[in-house]
Coordinates of C-alpha atoms and ligand atoms in Angstrom, one line a residue:
M801 CA 12.2 -10.5 12.7
S802 CA 10.3 -7.6 10.6
K803 CA 7.1 -8.5 9.1
S804 CA 6.6 -8.8 5.3
P805 CA 5.1 -5.9 3.4
E806 CA 1.8 -8.1 3.2
E807 CA 1.5 -8.5 7.0
E808 CA 2.9 -5.3 8.6
H809 CA -0.3 -3.5 8.4
P810 CA -4.0 -4.4 8.7
Q811 CA -5.3 -3.3 5.3
K812 CA -4.4 -5.5 2.4
V813 CA -3.4 -3.8 -0.8
F814 CA -2.4 -4.8 -4.3
G815 CA -0.3 -2.7 -6.9
W816 CA 2.7 -3.3 -9.1
A817 CA 6.3 -3.2 -7.9
A818 CA 9.9 -3.5 -9.3
R819 CA 12.0 -5.9 -7.3
D820 CA 15.6 -5.1 -8.7
P821 CA 17.3 -2.7 -11.1
S822 CA 16.1 -4.3 -13.9
G823 CA 13.3 -2.2 -13.3
H824 CA 10.7 -4.7 -14.5
L825 CA 7.3 -4.0 -12.7
S826 CA 4.8 -7.0 -11.7
P827 CA 2.0 -7.6 -9.4
F828 CA 2.9 -7.1 -5.7
K829 CA 0.7 -7.6 -2.5
F830 CA 1.4 -5.3 0.6
S831 CA -0.6 -3.6 3.3
R832 CA -1.2 -0.1 4.6
R833 CA -1.9 1.1 8.0
A834 CA -5.6 1.3 9.3
N835 CA -7.0 4.8 8.7
G836 CA -6.1 7.1 11.5
D837 CA -7.9 9.9 13.2
D838 CA -6.3 12.6 10.8
D839 CA -6.3 10.2 7.7
I840 CA -8.2 9.9 4.7
S841 CA -8.2 6.6 2.7
M842 CA -8.8 7.0 -1.1
K843 CA -9.6 4.7 -3.9
I844 CA -6.9 5.2 -6.6
L845 CA -8.7 6.1 -9.9
F846 CA -5.5 7.3 -12.0
C847 CA -1.7 7.7 -11.6
G848 CA 0.7 9.6 -13.7
M849 CA 3.9 8.2 -14.6
C850 CA 6.9 10.8 -13.8
H851 CA 10.3 10.4 -14.9
T852 CA 11.4 10.2 -11.4
D853 CA 9.5 6.8 -11.2
L854 CA 11.7 5.7 -14.1
H855 CA 14.9 7.0 -12.0
F856 CA 13.8 5.0 -8.9
I857 CA 12.9 1.9 -10.5
K858 CA 16.2 1.6 -12.3
N859 CA 17.9 2.8 -9.1
D860 CA 19.5 5.8 -10.9
F861 CA 20.1 7.7 -7.7
G862 CA 21.8 4.7 -5.8
F863 CA 19.3 4.4 -2.9
T864 CA 16.2 2.5 -4.2
D865 CA 15.2 0.2 -1.4
Y866 CA 13.4 -2.6 -3.4
P867 CA 10.6 -3.7 -3.6
I868 CA 9.2 -0.3 -4.8
V869 CA 5.9 0.7 -5.7
P870 CA 6.2 4.0 -7.7
G871 CA 3.7 6.5 -8.2
H872 CA 3.3 10.0 -6.8
E873 CA 0.7 11.7 -9.2
V874 CA -2.2 10.0 -7.6
V875 CA -5.9 11.0 -8.0
G876 CA -8.9 9.2 -6.4
E877 CA -12.0 9.2 -4.4
V878 CA -12.2 9.6 -0.5
T879 CA -13.7 6.3 0.9
V880 CA -12.9 6.9 4.6
V881 CA -12.3 9.8 6.7
G882 CA -10.9 9.8 10.1
S883 CA -12.6 11.4 13.3
K884 CA -10.5 14.6 13.2
V885 CA -10.6 15.1 9.4
N886 CA -12.2 18.6 8.5
K887 CA -10.9 19.2 5.0
F888 CA -12.5 16.3 3.3
K889 CA -15.7 13.9 3.2
V890 CA -16.4 10.8 1.6
G891 CA -16.8 11.1 -2.0
D892 CA -14.7 13.8 -2.6
K893 CA -12.2 13.8 -5.5
V894 CA -8.7 14.4 -4.2
G895 CA -5.0 14.2 -5.1
V896 CA -1.9 13.3 -3.6
G897 CA 1.8 14.3 -4.8
C898 CA 5.2 13.4 -3.8
L899 CA 4.7 13.9 -0.2
V900 CA 2.7 12.0 2.5
G901 CA 4.2 13.4 5.7
S902 CA 6.6 15.7 7.4
C903 CA 7.4 16.7 10.9
Q904 CA 4.8 19.4 11.0
T905 CA 6.7 21.3 13.8
C906 CA 9.8 22.8 12.1
D907 CA 9.8 26.3 10.6
L908 CA 9.5 25.0 7.1
C909 CA 6.3 23.2 8.0
K910 CA 5.0 26.0 9.9
S911 CA 5.5 28.1 6.8
D912 CA 4.0 25.7 4.4
L913 CA 7.1 24.5 2.9
E914 CA 6.9 21.0 4.1
N915 CA 8.4 20.0 0.8
Y916 CA 11.8 21.1 2.3
C917 CA 11.3 19.6 5.8
A918 CA 14.2 17.5 6.8
G919 CA 11.7 14.9 8.0
G920 CA 9.4 14.9 4.8
I921 CA 8.1 11.6 3.9
Q922 CA 8.1 10.7 0.2
T923 CA 4.8 9.0 -1.2
Y924 CA 7.3 6.2 -2.1
G925 CA 11.1 5.8 -2.7
G926 CA 13.5 6.0 0.2
S927 CA 11.8 7.6 3.1
L928 CA 9.9 5.8 6.0
N929 CA 6.5 6.4 7.3
W930 CA 6.0 7.9 11.0
D931 CA 5.8 4.2 12.3
G932 CA 9.0 3.1 10.6
T933 CA 7.6 1.3 7.7
K934 CA 8.3 1.8 4.1
T935 CA 6.1 4.1 1.9
Y936 CA 4.5 2.5 -1.3
G937 CA 3.1 4.9 -4.0
G938 CA 0.3 5.1 -6.4
Y939 CA 0.5 2.2 -8.8
S940 CA -1.9 0.4 -6.5
N941 CA -5.7 0.2 -5.5
M942 CA -5.9 2.5 -2.4
L943 CA -3.9 5.0 -0.4
V944 CA -4.0 6.2 3.3
V945 CA -2.8 9.6 3.8
H946 CA -2.7 12.3 6.5
Q947 CA -5.2 15.0 5.4
R948 CA -2.6 17.5 5.5
Y949 CA -1.0 16.0 2.4
V950 CA -4.1 15.8 0.3
V951 CA -5.4 18.5 -2.0
R952 CA -9.1 18.8 -3.5
M953 CA -9.4 18.4 -7.3
P954 CA -11.2 21.1 -9.2
E955 CA -14.5 19.9 -10.4
N956 CA -14.1 21.1 -13.9
L957 CA -10.8 19.2 -14.7
P958 CA -10.7 15.7 -16.0
L959 CA -9.1 13.6 -13.1
D960 CA -6.8 11.6 -15.6
G961 CA -5.4 14.8 -17.3
A962 CA -5.1 16.5 -13.9
A963 CA -3.3 13.7 -12.1
P964 CA 0.2 15.0 -13.6
L965 CA -0.2 18.3 -12.1
L966 CA 0.4 16.8 -8.6
C967 CA 4.0 16.5 -9.4
A968 CA 4.8 17.8 -12.9
G969 CA 2.6 20.8 -12.3
I970 CA 3.7 22.0 -9.0
T971 CA 7.3 21.2 -9.8
V972 CA 7.2 24.1 -12.4
Y973 CA 4.8 26.4 -10.9
S974 CA 6.5 26.8 -7.5
P975 CA 9.9 28.1 -8.8
M976 CA 8.1 30.4 -11.3
K977 CA 6.4 32.0 -8.4
Y978 CA 9.2 31.8 -6.0
F979 CA 12.0 33.3 -8.4
G980 CA 9.7 35.9 -9.8
L981 CA 9.1 34.4 -13.1
S982 CA 5.4 34.5 -13.2
Q983 CA 4.7 38.2 -14.1
P984 CA 3.0 39.0 -17.5
G985 CA 5.5 39.9 -20.1
T986 CA 8.5 38.0 -18.4
H987 CA 10.3 36.0 -21.1
I988 CA 11.0 32.4 -19.9
G989 CA 12.7 29.4 -21.5
V990 CA 11.6 25.9 -21.0
V991 CA 14.1 23.4 -21.5
G992 CA 13.1 19.9 -22.3
L993 CA 9.5 19.4 -23.7
G994 CA 8.6 16.3 -21.7
G995 CA 6.1 15.9 -18.8
L996 CA 7.3 18.7 -16.7
G997 CA 8.2 20.9 -19.7
H998 CA 5.0 20.9 -21.6
V999 CA 2.8 21.8 -18.4
A1000 CA 5.5 24.7 -17.8
V1001 CA 4.6 26.1 -21.1
K1002 CA 0.9 25.9 -20.3
F1003 CA 1.1 27.6 -16.9
A1004 CA 3.6 30.1 -18.2
K1005 CA 1.2 31.2 -21.2
A1006 CA -1.7 31.3 -18.5
M1007 CA 0.2 33.7 -16.7
G1008 CA 0.7 36.1 -19.6
M1009 CA 4.5 35.2 -20.0
K1010 CA 6.4 34.9 -23.3
V1011 CA 7.8 31.3 -23.8
T1012 CA 10.7 29.8 -25.5
V1013 CA 11.0 26.3 -25.6
I1014 CA 14.5 24.8 -25.9
S1015 CA 14.6 21.2 -27.0
T1016 CA 16.8 18.5 -28.6
S1017 CA 14.0 17.3 -30.8
P1018 CA 13.2 19.5 -33.8
S1019 CA 10.2 17.4 -34.4
K1020 CA 8.5 18.8 -31.3
E1021 CA 8.5 22.5 -32.7
K1022 CA 5.2 22.7 -34.6
E1023 CA 3.3 21.2 -31.7
A1024 CA 4.9 23.4 -29.1
I1025 CA 4.1 26.5 -31.0
E1026 CA 0.6 25.5 -32.5
R1027 CA -1.0 23.4 -29.7
L1028 CA 1.1 24.4 -26.4
G1029 CA 1.1 28.1 -27.4
A1030 CA 4.9 28.6 -27.1
D1031 CA 6.1 31.8 -28.7
S1032 CA 9.4 30.4 -30.1
F1033 CA 11.4 27.2 -30.2
L1034 CA 15.1 26.6 -30.1
V1035 CA 16.8 23.3 -31.0
S1036 CA 19.6 23.1 -28.5
R1037 CA 22.1 21.6 -30.8
N1038 CA 21.7 24.3 -33.4
Q1039 CA 24.4 26.8 -32.6
E1040 CA 23.2 29.4 -34.9
Q1041 CA 19.8 29.6 -33.4
M1042 CA 21.2 29.6 -29.9
L1043 CA 23.6 32.2 -30.7
A1044 CA 20.9 34.5 -32.0
A1045 CA 19.0 34.0 -28.8
M1046 CA 21.7 35.1 -26.4
G1047 CA 20.7 37.5 -23.8
T1048 CA 17.0 37.4 -24.5
L1049 CA 15.5 35.4 -21.4
D1050 CA 14.6 36.6 -17.8
G1051 CA 14.5 33.1 -16.5
I1052 CA 14.8 29.2 -17.6
I1053 CA 13.1 26.4 -16.1
D1054 CA 15.4 23.3 -16.9
T1055 CA 13.5 20.1 -16.9
V1056 CA 16.0 17.8 -18.6
S1057 CA 16.2 14.4 -17.0
A1058 CA 19.9 13.8 -17.9
V1059 CA 23.2 15.8 -17.5
H1060 CA 23.6 18.3 -20.1
P1061 CA 25.8 21.4 -20.8
L1062 CA 24.5 24.5 -18.9
Q1063 CA 26.7 27.1 -20.5
P1064 CA 24.7 27.6 -23.7
L1065 CA 21.6 28.0 -21.3
I1066 CA 23.2 30.6 -19.2
L1067 CA 24.3 32.5 -22.2
L1068 CA 20.4 32.7 -23.1
L1069 CA 19.8 34.7 -20.1
K1070 CA 19.6 38.5 -19.7
P1071 CA 21.7 40.1 -17.0
N1072 CA 20.2 38.9 -13.6
G1073 CA 18.6 36.1 -15.2
K1074 CA 17.9 32.9 -13.2
L1075 CA 18.2 29.4 -14.4
I1076 CA 16.2 27.0 -12.3
V1077 CA 17.2 23.4 -12.5
V1078 CA 14.3 21.0 -11.6
G1079 CA 15.5 18.0 -13.6
A1080 CA 17.0 15.2 -11.3
T1081 CA 20.2 13.9 -12.5
E1082 CA 22.4 11.4 -10.7
K1083 CA 25.7 13.0 -11.9
P1084 CA 26.8 16.6 -11.1
F1085 CA 26.8 19.3 -13.9
E1086 CA 29.7 21.4 -14.8
L1087 CA 29.0 24.9 -13.8
P1088 CA 30.8 27.6 -16.0
I1089 CA 31.5 30.7 -13.6
F1090 CA 32.5 33.5 -16.0
P1091 CA 29.2 33.5 -17.9
L1092 CA 27.6 33.8 -14.3
L1093 CA 29.7 36.6 -13.1
I1094 CA 29.1 38.5 -16.4
G1095 CA 25.6 39.5 -15.8
R1096 CA 25.2 38.4 -12.2
K1097 CA 23.3 35.4 -13.2
L1098 CA 21.7 32.9 -10.9
V1099 CA 21.8 29.0 -10.9
A1100 CA 19.2 27.4 -8.4
G1101 CA 17.3 24.4 -7.9
S1102 CA 13.7 23.5 -6.7
A1103 CA 11.8 20.4 -5.5
I1104 CA 8.0 20.3 -6.0
G1105 CA 6.1 22.7 -3.6
G1106 CA 4.4 22.8 -0.3
I1107 CA 0.8 21.6 0.0
K1108 CA -0.8 24.9 0.3
E1109 CA 0.9 26.0 -3.0
T1110 CA 0.1 22.6 -4.7
Q1111 CA -3.7 23.5 -3.9
E1112 CA -3.1 27.1 -5.3
M1113 CA -1.7 25.7 -8.4
I1114 CA -4.5 23.0 -9.0
D1115 CA -7.0 25.8 -8.6
F1116 CA -5.1 28.0 -11.0
A1117 CA -5.2 25.1 -13.3
G1118 CA -8.9 24.8 -12.7
Q1119 CA -9.4 28.4 -13.6
H1120 CA -7.3 28.4 -16.8
G1121 CA -8.4 24.8 -17.9
I1122 CA -4.9 23.5 -17.6
T1123 CA -4.3 19.8 -17.7
A1124 CA -1.5 17.6 -19.1
D1125 CA -1.7 16.1 -22.6
I1126 CA -1.9 12.5 -21.6
E1127 CA -1.7 8.9 -22.9
V1128 CA -4.0 6.7 -20.9
I1129 CA -2.7 3.1 -20.3
S1130 CA -3.8 -0.1 -18.6
M1131 CA -1.6 -1.4 -15.7
D1132 CA -0.4 -4.3 -17.8
Y1133 CA 1.2 -1.6 -20.2
V1134 CA 3.5 -0.1 -17.7
N1135 CA 6.6 -1.9 -18.5
T1136 CA 6.3 -1.0 -22.2
A1137 CA 5.5 2.6 -21.0
L1138 CA 8.7 2.9 -19.0
E1139 CA 10.7 1.8 -22.0
R1140 CA 8.9 4.4 -24.1
L1141 CA 9.4 7.1 -21.4
H1142 CA 13.1 6.3 -21.3
K1143 CA 13.3 7.0 -25.2
A1144 CA 11.1 10.4 -24.7
D1145 CA 8.4 8.6 -26.6
V1146 CA 5.4 10.0 -25.0
K1147 CA 3.2 13.0 -25.6
Y1148 CA 3.6 14.0 -22.9
R1149 CA 2.5 12.0 -19.9
F1150 CA 1.5 8.4 -19.5
V1151 CA -1.4 8.0 -17.0
I1152 CA -2.5 4.7 -15.6
D1153 CA -6.0 4.0 -15.5
V1154 CA -5.8 2.0 -12.2
A1155 CA -9.3 1.7 -11.1
N1156 CA -10.5 0.1 -14.3
T1157 CA -7.2 -2.1 -15.1
L1158 CA -5.4 -2.8 -12.0
K1159 CA -6.5 -6.5 -11.3
P1160 CA -6.7 -7.8 -7.8
N1161 CA -4.2 -10.3 -6.8
L1162 CA -5.2 -10.9 -3.4
Ligands
NAP1367 P1 10.3 13.4 -19.5 O1 8.9 13.5 -19.7 O2 11.1 12.4 -19.8 O3 10.9 14.8 -20.1 C1 12.2 15.0 -20.1 C2 12.6 15.7 -21.3 O4 14.1 16.1 -21.2 C3 12.6 14.9 -22.5 O5 11.2 14.9 -23.1 C4 13.6 15.7 -23.5 O6 12.9 16.8 -24.1 C5 14.7 16.2 -22.6 N1 15.8 15.3 -22.6 C6 15.7 13.8 -22.1 N2 17.0 13.4 -22.2 C7 17.9 14.4 -22.7 C8 19.2 14.6 -22.8 N3 20.0 13.6 -22.5 N4 19.7 15.9 -23.0 C9 18.8 16.8 -23.2 N5 17.5 16.7 -23.2 C10 17.0 15.6 -22.7 O7 10.6 13.6 -17.9 P2 9.8 14.5 -16.9 O8 8.9 13.5 -16.1 O9 9.4 15.6 -17.3 O10 10.9 14.8 -15.6 C11 12.0 15.5 -15.7 C12 13.0 15.5 -15.0 O11 12.6 16.3 -13.6 C13 13.5 14.2 -14.3 O12 14.8 14.0 -14.1 C14 12.6 13.9 -13.0 O13 13.2 13.2 -12.1 C15 12.8 15.3 -12.6 N6 11.8 15.8 -11.6 C16 12.1 16.6 -10.6 C17 11.2 17.1 -9.6 C18 11.5 18.1 -8.6 O14 10.8 18.5 -7.6 N7 12.5 18.7 -8.8 C19 9.9 16.6 -9.9 C20 9.5 16.0 -10.9 C21 10.4 15.4 -11.7 P3 13.2 17.3 -25.6 O15 12.9 16.1 -26.5 O16 12.3 18.5 -25.7 O17 14.7 17.6 -25.5
ZN1368 ZN1 7.4 13.3 -10.1

């Protein structure tokens, strides 16, 4: 018989978990492996709440293996280093995103694209650790991670505001770089002004690009322009506005968390324009072909980024003072926060103050 989550490893850990698709989170005891030679252990200080947490908690994708401890925007302080750890020392401020393992031998791992490794191990949500046990995420007091999957946090950024960059930040930064949408003067659209979208605007502006936000929420216009620095704002349901902007964008980063029509977005692109979908929706999109053919346009996807690029992104954020706009919450507020996230009622990321509000239940 397999051991309970509390007994399978030597280190006792506590956190909050969902047990079923009702998505209700409550205190949960489990365990983590002993710190290995290549591992660091970290005390978790803050953890961002990504919409992917909500998708998994609610079993939107159909493969959630309960109980699930979410959280993949994790920052904290190194408490233990293994004998082979050369990247970090005790006391360092570090971050862990969506990935805590990969095969380390395939071509993708060798070229710093471990995020696309077929043997990638997610911080939580479906994948198994190297030892075959389940991974549990950052809504918990501590984490044990192989040093390869850990990044160093810039000293000048507040850790709570920087936590969301570990998923939201790299998810928008990586496709901007890969698809050639990071040059000064490039005009990009950002669809969906949520956790991912608002940091996409900040990165794009720091790269010297022109940014148009495309949103379902007219109430976000003033803030998008005045505070986030977007150059223009389109309400996606306003046909007049959308028609007037046809053929103006070099690329689009689409961060919407639900199925939505792609044709109006494709029409916003210039010839050779690229629509990069990063929102994770459980149902397929309808893909109109003629608007793609006419103008040789491209629709592509992208998932987070490799660890080397994640470090590059967070260093760029440090240089440009980029953090997420956050609402810091206590652990016992997470269920309310999830309901509000579902209604897009957050500007723009909830971050859990884990160290000060997660009560031990050992
Ligand atoms: P979020 O904070 O909830 O933001 C999503 C935004 O999408 C909302 O604020 C809203 O913006 C817009 N939106 C929501 N429902 C919509 C609908 N039915 N139609 C049109 N627009 C809608 O979510 P997030 O944390 O940024 O995550 C966004 C998506 O990216 C999620 O699906 C998440 O799972 C996925 N994700 C993917 C990756 C990856 O590696 N590819 C990584 C992280 C997250 P407006 O009010 O401006 O319209
Ligand atoms: Zn995420």
